[in-house]
Amino acid sequence: MKDEVFAQGLGLQVHIRTKIVGYWSYIQSIAIQIGDDILEIEGSADTEEGDDDGAHPHYWSNYEYQGHLENVAGFPVTQELSSTASYKRSYTIDFSDKYSTGQNITVETYKEFVRVRFNGDESIFGNTVGLLGDCKTGKTYARDGVTGMEDLVELGDEWQVLPYEPRLFHESSHPQFPDKCLKPEGERNARRLAEESPSVGTISMEHKQQSLARLL
């Protein structure tokens, strides 16, 4: 996801990394760049010494592990450890100073799982492009901004990070372009069945939108 004119030209880039577990996958880490600042957050089930509940923060601020974190490009960042659920932590980048109250990006971690929420309207996210599609219509497009894409697997490959794009994560991870993104085993089997019997692979637009919503 990106918006080159976000916040009056600061720019916004959001990259995610997923992990394959047999027949399914989940978001393991996310990197958010605003202006020249980068915040990377990773889910982890590992505990560290003196960390009995396993809720130790795993983040990098401008590539520095657990670096000083008060803001990203001037937008305040708050961390919150859940009082009711161990292993659960949230990070919120607050855009209220420039936009209306309640508009933010919130990243939540629960053990190794990561979820991101883009809380805002067209005034803040109206120019974004990427996996989430058009902010106004929800339609998903190729990089050219014109070609519609309904197949979520093809959409993921289309928006894979390319060599000329910024490196947001503190370290590289396989696969890298031109190698394609890894797919869950269930997805590979489903696509093979769809090729052998087209009716088997028919999925409604509503189901596709629900699947994409669960992705981020």
mmCIF file of C-alpha atoms in Angstrom:
data_model
loop_
_atom_site.group_PDB
_atom_site.id
_atom_site.type_symbol
_atom_site.label_atom_id
_atom_site.label_comp_id
_atom_site.label_asym_id
_atom_site.label_seq_id
_atom_site.Cartn_x
_atom_site.Cartn_y
_atom_site.Cartn_z
ATOM 1 C CA MET A 1 0.000 0.000 0.000
ATOM 2 C CA LYS A 2 1.361 3.428 -0.851
ATOM 3 C CA ASP A 3 0.452 7.075 -1.282
ATOM 4 C CA GLU A 4 3.176 9.361 -2.598
ATOM 5 C CA VAL A 5 1.345 12.564 -1.574
ATOM 6 C CA PHE A 6 0.240 11.440 1.892
ATOM 7 C CA ALA A 7 0.254 14.198 4.537
ATOM 8 C CA GLN A 8 1.031 16.987 2.078
ATOM 9 C CA GLY A 9 3.860 15.162 0.379
ATOM 10 C CA LEU A 10 5.474 13.164 3.199
ATOM 11 C CA GLY A 11 4.387 9.955 1.506
ATOM 12 C CA LEU A 12 3.200 6.632 2.932
ATOM 13 C CA GLN A 13 4.439 3.097 2.242
ATOM 14 C CA VAL A 14 3.170 -0.033 3.987
ATOM 15 C CA HIS A 15 4.687 -3.475 3.366
ATOM 16 C CA ILE A 16 3.626 -6.754 4.974
ATOM 17 C CA ARG A 17 5.274 -10.156 5.257
ATOM 18 C CA THR A 18 3.265 -13.328 5.631
ATOM 19 C CA LYS A 19 4.238 -16.741 6.944
ATOM 20 C CA ILE A 20 2.983 -19.994 5.439
ATOM 21 C CA VAL A 21 1.708 -22.698 7.799
ATOM 22 C CA GLY A 22 0.645 -25.651 5.664
ATOM 23 C CA TYR A 23 -2.757 -24.766 4.239
ATOM 24 C CA TRP A 24 -2.996 -21.205 5.528
ATOM 25 C CA SER A 25 -0.936 -18.090 6.144
ATOM 26 C CA TYR A 26 -0.881 -15.062 8.418
ATOM 27 C CA ILE A 27 0.750 -11.637 8.628
ATOM 28 C CA GLN A 28 3.964 -11.979 10.627
ATOM 29 C CA SER A 29 5.404 -8.480 10.283
ATOM 30 C CA ILE A 30 4.627 -5.046 8.904
ATOM 31 C CA ALA A 31 6.771 -2.047 8.010
ATOM 32 C CA ILE A 32 5.326 1.469 7.764
ATOM 33 C CA GLN A 33 7.222 4.381 6.245
ATOM 34 C CA ILE A 34 6.049 7.982 6.556
ATOM 35 C CA GLY A 35 8.463 10.581 5.254
ATOM 36 C CA ASP A 36 11.963 9.395 6.188
ATOM 37 C CA ASP A 37 10.874 7.383 9.245
ATOM 38 C CA ILE A 38 10.207 3.634 9.275
ATOM 39 C CA LEU A 39 8.446 1.596 11.958
ATOM 40 C CA GLU A 40 8.659 -2.181 11.652
ATOM 41 C CA ILE A 41 6.582 -4.408 13.946
ATOM 42 C CA GLU A 42 6.826 -8.181 14.187
ATOM 43 C CA GLY A 43 4.713 -10.756 15.961
ATOM 44 C CA SER A 44 6.566 -13.281 18.107
ATOM 45 C CA ALA A 45 5.667 -16.110 20.458
ATOM 46 C CA ASP A 46 9.203 -16.209 21.857
ATOM 47 C CA THR A 47 9.801 -15.045 25.409
ATOM 48 C CA GLU A 48 12.861 -13.179 26.588
ATOM 49 C CA GLU A 49 14.620 -13.228 29.946
ATOM 50 C CA GLY A 50 12.468 -11.483 32.533
ATOM 51 C CA ASP A 51 9.465 -11.545 30.187
ATOM 52 C CA ASP A 52 7.161 -14.085 31.804
ATOM 53 C CA ASP A 53 4.048 -13.269 29.776
ATOM 54 C CA GLY A 54 5.786 -13.230 26.380
ATOM 55 C CA ALA A 55 4.505 -9.751 25.567
ATOM 56 C CA HIS A 56 7.927 -8.195 25.021
ATOM 57 C CA PRO A 57 7.753 -5.625 22.183
ATOM 58 C CA HIS A 58 9.346 -6.633 18.894
ATOM 59 C CA TYR A 59 9.764 -3.510 16.793
ATOM 60 C CA TRP A 60 12.434 -1.597 14.905
ATOM 61 C CA SER A 61 12.473 2.186 14.706
ATOM 62 C CA ASN A 62 14.489 3.265 11.671
ATOM 63 C CA TYR A 63 16.151 -0.190 11.632
ATOM 64 C CA GLU A 64 17.117 0.002 15.340
ATOM 65 C CA TYR A 65 15.666 -2.791 17.479
ATOM 66 C CA GLN A 66 13.498 -1.277 20.227
ATOM 67 C CA GLY A 67 14.863 2.134 19.287
ATOM 68 C CA HIS A 68 13.459 5.357 20.698
ATOM 69 C CA LEU A 69 9.831 5.535 19.610
ATOM 70 C CA GLU A 70 7.730 8.608 20.280
ATOM 71 C CA ASN A 71 6.628 9.513 16.778
ATOM 72 C CA VAL A 72 6.859 8.603 13.104
ATOM 73 C CA ALA A 73 7.513 11.644 10.912
ATOM 74 C CA GLY A 74 6.101 13.828 13.680
ATOM 75 C CA PHE A 75 2.929 11.785 14.194
ATOM 76 C CA PRO A 76 2.748 10.497 17.793
ATOM 77 C CA VAL A 77 2.980 6.755 18.413
ATOM 78 C CA THR A 78 1.482 5.058 21.455
ATOM 79 C CA GLN A 79 2.065 1.509 22.651
ATOM 80 C CA GLU A 80 -0.452 -0.335 24.780
ATOM 81 C CA LEU A 81 -0.178 -3.724 26.445
ATOM 82 C CA SER A 82 -3.539 -5.404 26.939
ATOM 83 C CA SER A 83 -4.639 -5.739 30.554
ATOM 84 C CA THR A 84 -6.948 -8.654 29.752
ATOM 85 C CA ALA A 85 -5.022 -10.789 27.258
ATOM 86 C CA SER A 86 -1.378 -11.741 27.588
ATOM 87 C CA TYR A 87 0.795 -11.601 24.470
ATOM 88 C CA LYS A 88 -1.401 -8.806 23.054
ATOM 89 C CA ARG A 89 0.065 -5.385 22.278
ATOM 90 C CA SER A 90 -1.014 -2.492 20.061
ATOM 91 C CA TYR A 91 0.803 0.382 18.345
ATOM 92 C CA THR A 92 -1.132 3.421 17.125
ATOM 93 C CA ILE A 93 0.152 6.152 14.808
ATOM 94 C CA ASP A 94 -2.183 9.086 15.451
ATOM 95 C CA PHE A 95 -2.951 11.515 12.609
ATOM 96 C CA SER A 96 -5.380 13.708 14.574
ATOM 97 C CA ASP A 97 -3.081 16.752 14.472
ATOM 98 C CA LYS A 98 -3.281 16.911 10.670
ATOM 99 C CA TYR A 99 -6.589 15.150 10.046
ATOM 100 C CA SER A 100 -9.765 14.675 12.071
ATOM 101 C CA THR A 101 -9.856 12.920 15.440
ATOM 102 C CA GLY A 102 -9.781 9.126 15.338
ATOM 103 C CA GLN A 103 -7.852 8.777 12.084
ATOM 104 C CA ASN A 104 -4.863 6.513 12.612
ATOM 105 C CA ILE A 105 -3.028 3.344 11.722
ATOM 106 C CA THR A 106 -3.226 0.722 14.456
ATOM 107 C CA VAL A 107 -1.105 -2.428 14.483
ATOM 108 C CA GLU A 108 -2.016 -5.200 16.912
ATOM 109 C CA THR A 109 0.106 -8.220 17.781
ATOM 110 C CA TYR A 110 -1.021 -11.402 19.497
ATOM 111 C CA LYS A 111 1.881 -13.807 19.902
ATOM 112 C CA GLU A 112 3.217 -14.305 16.355
ATOM 113 C CA PHE A 113 0.129 -12.854 14.646
ATOM 114 C CA VAL A 114 -0.133 -9.278 13.358
ATOM 115 C CA ARG A 115 -3.209 -7.280 12.365
ATOM 116 C CA VAL A 116 -3.291 -3.760 10.937
ATOM 117 C CA ARG A 117 -6.235 -1.360 10.822
ATOM 118 C CA PHE A 118 -6.388 1.781 8.690
ATOM 119 C CA ASN A 119 -8.887 3.945 10.554
ATOM 120 C CA GLY A 120 -9.803 6.887 8.357
ATOM 121 C CA ASP A 121 -11.803 8.169 5.418
ATOM 122 C CA GLU A 122 -11.036 9.442 1.923
ATOM 123 C CA SER A 123 -9.472 12.623 3.289
ATOM 124 C CA ILE A 124 -6.518 10.611 4.583
ATOM 125 C CA PHE A 125 -6.435 7.340 2.619
ATOM 126 C CA GLY A 126 -8.220 8.407 -0.572
ATOM 127 C CA ASN A 127 -5.056 8.364 -2.711
ATOM 128 C CA THR A 128 -3.655 5.019 -1.574
ATOM 129 C CA VAL A 129 -3.035 2.191 -4.035
ATOM 130 C CA GLY A 130 -2.140 -1.439 -3.450
ATOM 131 C CA LEU A 131 -3.638 -4.642 -2.080
ATOM 132 C CA LEU A 132 -6.552 -2.904 -0.352
ATOM 133 C CA GLY A 133 -7.781 -1.448 -3.620
ATOM 134 C CA ASP A 134 -9.584 1.806 -4.272
ATOM 135 C CA CYS A 135 -10.579 3.610 -1.062
ATOM 136 C CA LYS A 136 -13.878 4.783 -2.545
ATOM 137 C CA THR A 137 -15.094 1.643 -4.346
ATOM 138 C CA GLY A 138 -13.073 -1.213 -2.857
ATOM 139 C CA LYS A 139 -12.194 -2.427 -6.353
ATOM 140 C CA THR A 140 -8.730 -3.926 -6.717
ATOM 141 C CA TYR A 141 -6.424 -2.966 -9.570
ATOM 142 C CA ALA A 142 -3.072 -3.846 -11.087
ATOM 143 C CA ARG A 143 -0.149 -1.464 -10.725
ATOM 144 C CA ASP A 144 -1.266 0.432 -13.828
ATOM 145 C CA GLY A 145 -4.336 1.617 -11.887
ATOM 146 C CA VAL A 146 -6.631 0.598 -14.744
ATOM 147 C CA THR A 147 -6.655 -3.188 -15.060
ATOM 148 C CA GLY A 148 -9.120 -4.725 -12.612
ATOM 149 C CA MET A 149 -7.957 -7.798 -10.678
ATOM 150 C CA GLU A 150 -10.356 -10.143 -8.887
ATOM 151 C CA ASP A 151 -8.036 -13.090 -8.262
ATOM 152 C CA LEU A 152 -6.449 -12.379 -4.870
ATOM 153 C CA VAL A 153 -3.458 -14.631 -5.522
ATOM 154 C CA GLU A 154 -2.651 -12.817 -8.759
ATOM 155 C CA LEU A 155 -3.248 -9.520 -6.963
ATOM 156 C CA GLY A 156 -0.666 -10.451 -4.326
ATOM 157 C CA ASP A 157 1.899 -11.309 -6.997
ATOM 158 C CA GLU A 158 1.134 -8.067 -8.828
ATOM 159 C CA TRP A 159 1.901 -5.963 -5.751
ATOM 160 C CA GLN A 160 4.978 -7.888 -4.635
ATOM 161 C CA VAL A 161 7.746 -5.463 -3.661
ATOM 162 C CA LEU A 162 10.011 -4.776 -6.643
ATOM 163 C CA PRO A 163 13.785 -4.150 -6.616
ATOM 164 C CA TYR A 164 13.445 -0.418 -7.295
ATOM 165 C CA GLU A 165 11.052 0.131 -4.372
ATOM 166 C CA PRO A 166 12.226 1.172 -0.873
ATOM 167 C CA ARG A 167 13.605 -1.502 1.474
ATOM 168 C CA LEU A 168 11.536 -1.070 4.615
ATOM 169 C CA PHE A 169 12.335 -4.219 6.611
ATOM 170 C CA HIS A 170 15.575 -4.370 8.582
ATOM 171 C CA GLU A 171 16.599 -7.599 6.854
ATOM 172 C CA SER A 172 15.824 -9.377 3.594
ATOM 173 C CA SER A 173 13.633 -12.459 3.476
ATOM 174 C CA HIS A 174 12.922 -15.117 0.837
ATOM 175 C CA PRO A 175 11.339 -14.870 -1.663
ATOM 176 C CA GLN A 176 12.504 -11.724 -3.415
ATOM 177 C CA PHE A 177 11.440 -10.653 -6.901
ATOM 178 C CA PRO A 178 11.639 -12.184 -9.512
ATOM 179 C CA ASP A 179 10.736 -15.234 -7.379
ATOM 180 C CA LYS A 180 6.989 -15.288 -6.795
ATOM 181 C CA CYS A 181 5.347 -14.999 -3.389
ATOM 182 C CA LEU A 182 4.912 -18.307 -1.555
ATOM 183 C CA LYS A 183 1.387 -19.753 -1.493
ATOM 184 C CA PRO A 184 -0.331 -21.929 1.146
ATOM 185 C CA GLU A 185 -0.644 -25.574 0.121
ATOM 186 C CA GLY A 186 -4.438 -25.306 0.131
ATOM 187 C CA GLU A 187 -4.326 -22.396 -2.314
ATOM 188 C CA ARG A 188 -2.072 -24.312 -4.696
ATOM 189 C CA ASN A 189 -4.435 -27.310 -4.609
ATOM 190 C CA ALA A 190 -7.494 -25.102 -5.123
ATOM 191 C CA ARG A 191 -5.952 -23.422 -8.161
ATOM 192 C CA ARG A 192 -5.054 -26.790 -9.669
ATOM 193 C CA LEU A 193 -8.641 -28.007 -9.200
ATOM 194 C CA ALA A 194 -9.982 -24.792 -10.712
ATOM 195 C CA GLU A 195 -7.837 -25.313 -13.803
ATOM 196 C CA GLU A 196 -9.055 -28.909 -14.148
ATOM 197 C CA SER A 197 -12.705 -28.013 -13.474
ATOM 198 C CA PRO A 198 -13.547 -24.288 -13.849
ATOM 199 C CA SER A 199 -16.835 -24.591 -11.946
ATOM 200 C CA VAL A 200 -14.981 -25.781 -8.837
ATOM 201 C CA GLY A 201 -12.940 -22.586 -8.715
ATOM 202 C CA THR A 202 -15.888 -20.195 -8.911
ATOM 203 C CA ILE A 203 -15.804 -17.727 -5.996
ATOM 204 C CA SER A 204 -18.253 -14.888 -5.466
ATOM 205 C CA MET A 205 -17.100 -11.261 -5.387
ATOM 206 C CA GLU A 206 -18.506 -10.969 -1.848
ATOM 207 C CA HIS A 207 -16.331 -13.870 -0.688
ATOM 208 C CA LYS A 208 -13.257 -12.326 -2.329
ATOM 209 C CA GLN A 209 -13.851 -9.006 -0.592
ATOM 210 C CA GLN A 210 -14.276 -10.769 2.759
ATOM 211 C CA SER A 211 -11.037 -12.686 2.197
ATOM 212 C CA LEU A 212 -9.151 -9.500 1.345
ATOM 213 C CA ALA A 213 -10.579 -7.760 4.409
ATOM 214 C CA ARG A 214 -9.211 -10.551 6.599
ATOM 215 C CA LEU A 215 -5.784 -10.189 5.003
ATOM 216 C CA LEU A 216 -5.205 -6.739 6.492
#
